[in-house]
């Protein structure tokens, strides 16, 4: 049974603060203590604050060794990124850290491809199908979705209903390619059809514009023609 792990609302400023701390300090105990101090006047409950700190460090610090190179790449990209680009970097890191986040953004992307809004209950029921009707899932899904509202990736329309937000433009191709690599790793894709790349369900809040030359110039990805298809694979 997969661990949910992401069961509290997380603000984008907290994620950015985590990157700031991690860029200067590698000791996990010190990082957690600094985050705890930072959140003391924002999250009153000690238990809730501890859980928030765990989510933040799981996103950026305590990750599987297989993703450590992507985390290092993320730090370098983050330093020169603007606000929108930093959101996409955080978004990408959360895909690597939390399988339930992947399933939720994939589900929301599918719904918003067909309509302009969705009920949180609809997302919850679809996540139940994959994760089971567990109390941790019941609490996690709305908290993750309302975190996205705080990040301005979604808008709250009515109680229990969210809708599309203004599209978030991304112009830095290196960050777009970073997202793509994280997507393929977290969704366990060995290859991807190039014609899908700018309209992937999990990228629903963002406007991506990855071209064939961008893939050719990438150190991490390759582009192959197979019959009438252009396929992206890992380098």
XYZ file of C-alpha atoms in Angstrom, residues 4-191:
188
model
C 0.111 9.245 0.954
C 2.635 11.536 2.641
C 1.065 14.818 1.471
C -1.837 15.508 3.826
C -1.601 19.211 4.737
C -2.116 22.445 2.841
C 1.246 23.789 1.709
C 1.810 27.392 0.635
C 4.148 28.226 -2.219
C 6.158 30.563 0.021
C 6.955 27.626 2.296
C 8.283 25.608 -0.618
C 10.431 28.532 -1.719
C 11.732 28.943 1.818
C 12.707 25.271 1.843
C 14.789 25.768 -1.289
C 16.399 28.841 0.249
C 17.381 26.918 3.381
C 18.520 23.802 1.522
C 20.715 25.888 -0.783
C 22.776 26.875 2.276
C 22.401 23.876 4.580
C 22.479 20.122 3.901
C 21.946 18.728 7.411
C 18.352 17.463 7.496
C 17.993 18.063 11.247
C 19.047 21.695 10.918
C 16.805 22.197 7.887
C 13.813 20.797 9.764
C 14.526 23.007 12.758
C 14.807 26.126 10.592
C 11.546 25.273 8.838
C 9.865 24.617 12.172
C 10.974 28.042 13.414
C 9.832 29.666 10.160
C 6.362 28.082 10.395
C 5.742 28.690 14.099
C 3.532 31.745 13.568
C 1.896 30.224 10.454
C 0.977 26.723 11.676
C 0.041 26.804 15.372
C -0.370 23.076 16.047
C 2.940 21.322 16.729
C 1.699 18.149 15.040
C 0.428 19.955 11.941
C 3.652 21.939 11.729
C 5.717 18.739 11.963
C 3.688 17.230 9.117
C 4.147 20.364 7.006
C 7.895 20.259 7.604
C 7.954 16.597 6.554
C 6.140 17.423 3.304
C 8.541 20.263 2.547
C 11.662 18.223 3.234
C 10.288 15.231 1.334
C 9.867 17.522 -1.674
C 13.360 18.973 -1.650
C 15.671 17.160 0.759
C 14.755 13.574 1.673
C 14.262 12.048 -1.741
C 15.315 8.749 -3.318
C 18.906 8.638 -4.591
C 17.609 8.010 -8.106
C 16.227 11.564 -8.186
C 19.115 13.375 -6.477
C 20.573 14.521 -9.816
C 17.225 16.071 -10.721
C 17.082 17.819 -7.355
C 20.564 19.254 -7.959
C 19.483 20.425 -11.400
C 16.367 21.983 -9.855
C 18.430 24.036 -7.408
C 20.542 25.480 -10.231
C 17.473 26.313 -12.325
C 15.652 27.782 -9.346
C 18.266 30.437 -8.618
C 17.670 32.292 -11.909
C 13.960 31.513 -12.268
C 11.056 33.939 -12.006
C 7.956 33.357 -9.866
C 6.069 31.343 -12.495
C 9.097 29.221 -13.322
C 9.738 28.519 -9.644
C 6.197 27.216 -9.330
C 6.811 24.784 -12.195
C 10.063 23.655 -10.548
C 8.270 23.041 -7.232
C 5.460 21.305 -9.142
C 8.000 19.029 -10.812
C 9.695 18.180 -7.520
C 6.356 17.276 -5.963
C 5.705 14.887 -8.835
C 8.931 13.088 -7.958
C 8.188 13.077 -4.222
C 4.493 12.174 -4.052
C 2.772 9.591 -6.279
C -0.618 10.812 -5.035
C 0.216 14.305 -6.293
C 0.886 12.781 -9.720
C -2.447 10.981 -9.742
C -4.346 14.091 -8.638
C -2.845 16.450 -11.222
C -3.293 13.831 -13.942
C -6.965 13.462 -12.967
C -7.552 17.219 -12.811
C -5.836 17.706 -16.159
C -8.143 15.156 -17.782
C -11.221 16.834 -16.301
C -10.143 20.350 -17.328
C -9.431 19.166 -20.862
C -13.170 18.492 -21.166
C -14.646 21.269 -19.005
C -13.790 24.489 -17.197
C -14.419 23.324 -13.637
C -14.663 20.187 -11.530
C -15.940 18.938 -8.191
C -13.339 17.925 -5.630
C -15.583 14.943 -4.863
C -15.145 13.744 -8.452
C -11.368 13.821 -8.089
C -11.598 12.086 -4.710
C -13.701 9.260 -6.118
C -11.236 8.689 -8.944
C -8.310 8.665 -6.523
C -10.223 6.212 -4.317
C -10.349 3.843 -7.311
C -6.558 3.692 -7.333
C -5.614 4.314 -3.704
C -8.561 2.789 -1.869
C -11.092 4.511 0.387
C -8.623 5.396 3.118
C -9.024 8.227 5.615
C -5.586 9.576 4.697
C -6.687 9.838 1.067
C -9.973 11.501 2.057
C -8.117 14.283 3.871
C -5.195 14.546 1.469
C -7.077 15.154 -1.788
C -8.854 18.417 -0.845
C -5.758 19.717 0.961
C -3.601 19.133 -2.084
C -6.199 20.748 -4.339
C -6.574 23.797 -2.087
C -2.794 24.048 -1.984
C -2.987 24.453 -5.771
C -5.542 27.219 -5.281
C -3.085 29.024 -2.994
C -0.414 28.598 -5.682
C -2.847 30.140 -8.228
C -2.733 26.989 -10.327
C -6.508 26.668 -9.749
C -9.307 28.974 -8.616
C -12.032 28.194 -6.111
C -15.408 28.681 -7.801
C -17.884 27.485 -5.164
C -17.592 25.298 -2.063
C -16.203 21.984 -3.296
C -15.837 23.282 -6.860
C -12.621 24.497 -8.500
C -12.029 25.926 -11.944
C -9.272 26.812 -14.364
C -7.049 29.706 -13.356
C -5.201 32.046 -15.677
C -2.663 30.066 -17.667
C 0.866 30.344 -16.278
C 3.345 31.141 -19.040
C 6.737 29.450 -18.976
C 9.362 30.869 -21.322
C 12.536 29.221 -20.015
C 13.070 26.131 -22.144
C 15.505 24.565 -19.666
C 12.778 24.597 -17.009
C 10.247 23.208 -19.465
C 12.637 20.362 -20.274
C 13.240 19.823 -16.565
C 9.499 19.417 -16.043
C 9.354 16.976 -18.937
C 12.158 14.856 -17.492
C 10.485 14.846 -14.064
C 7.182 13.895 -15.678
C 8.730 10.942 -17.475
C 10.543 9.785 -14.341
C 7.621 10.151 -11.960
C 5.055 8.629 -14.332
C 7.543 5.898 -15.301
C 7.513 6.703 -19.013
C 10.407 5.228 -21.002
C 9.322 7.204 -24.040
